[in-house]
C-alpha cells in the first residue's frame, strides 16, 4: 500500500475492511448480561404478581438471543482470525484461547437453555441450577471478553496501526506534504 499515513488510515477505516466480529459480540455480551441480571432479580424475589417468573422467562429469551449472536460472532471471529493474525504469533495464540473460552460459554448456554425450557411452565422463579449455570456463563463471558479486549487494545489485532505497513521515513509525518 502506498500513500501518506493519512491516506492509509482512511483506507483502513473503510467499512469493507472493518471487522464484523466485535459488533456481533457486543450483542451477545449485552444479552448475556441481561439474562444474568434477570436471573438474579428473579431469585431475589423482586416484585410480586408473577414478576419472578416473568424475569426467569425474560432471562431465558435473553440467553437464546445471546447464544444466536454468539454463534454468528464465532463464525465471524474464525474468519477474521485467519485474516488478521499470523500463524504462530501471540495474537493467534490469544485468539485461539479466546475462541476456546467462548465455545465453552456457548456449550454452557445451550445446556442452560435446554434445562430452562423444561422448567419454564412450573418455575416460580429462576431455579438454582439455572442461576448457577448463568453465573458460570457470566464469569466465562468476563474472562473471554477481557481476553478479546486485550487482543485489540494490547496486541492491536484488527487495528489500522497493527495492519498498516510502516511508511517510509519521509512520509511518517502526520500532516500531508504540500
CSV table of N, CA and C in Angstrom, one decimal, residues 16 20 27 55 67 86 124 129 133 174 177:
chain,number,residue,atom,x,y,z
A,16,UNK,N,-15.6,-2.0,4.3
A,16,UNK,CA,-15.3,-3.3,3.7
A,16,UNK,C,-14.1,-3.9,4.5
A,20,UNK,N,-16.2,-7.6,11.5
A,20,UNK,CA,-17.6,-7.6,11.9
A,20,UNK,C,-17.8,-8.4,13.2
A,27,UNK,N,-23.6,-7.6,20.9
A,27,UNK,CA,-25.0,-8.0,21.1
A,27,UNK,C,-25.0,-9.2,22.1
A,55,UNK,N,-39.3,-12.6,35.0
A,55,UNK,CA,-37.9,-12.4,34.9
A,55,UNK,C,-37.1,-13.6,34.5
A,67,UNK,N,-27.1,-16.5,22.6
A,67,UNK,CA,-26.4,-17.6,22.0
A,67,UNK,C,-26.5,-17.6,20.5
A,86,UNK,N,-1.2,-13.8,12.4
A,86,UNK,CA,-0.2,-14.7,11.7
A,86,UNK,C,-0.1,-16.0,12.5
A,124,UNK,N,-41.5,-20.9,39.5
A,124,UNK,CA,-42.0,-19.6,40.1
A,124,UNK,C,-40.9,-18.6,39.9
A,129,UNK,N,-30.2,-24.3,39.9
A,129,UNK,CA,-29.3,-24.9,38.9
A,129,UNK,C,-29.1,-23.9,37.7
A,133,UNK,N,-25.7,-22.0,36.5
A,133,UNK,CA,-25.2,-22.0,35.1
A,133,UNK,C,-25.0,-20.6,34.5
A,174,UNK,N,2.5,13.3,10.4
A,174,UNK,CA,1.1,13.2,10.5
A,174,UNK,C,0.3,14.1,9.5
A,177,UNK,N,2.3,16.2,2.9
A,177,UNK,CA,3.2,17.1,2.3
A,177,UNK,C,2.4,18.1,1.4
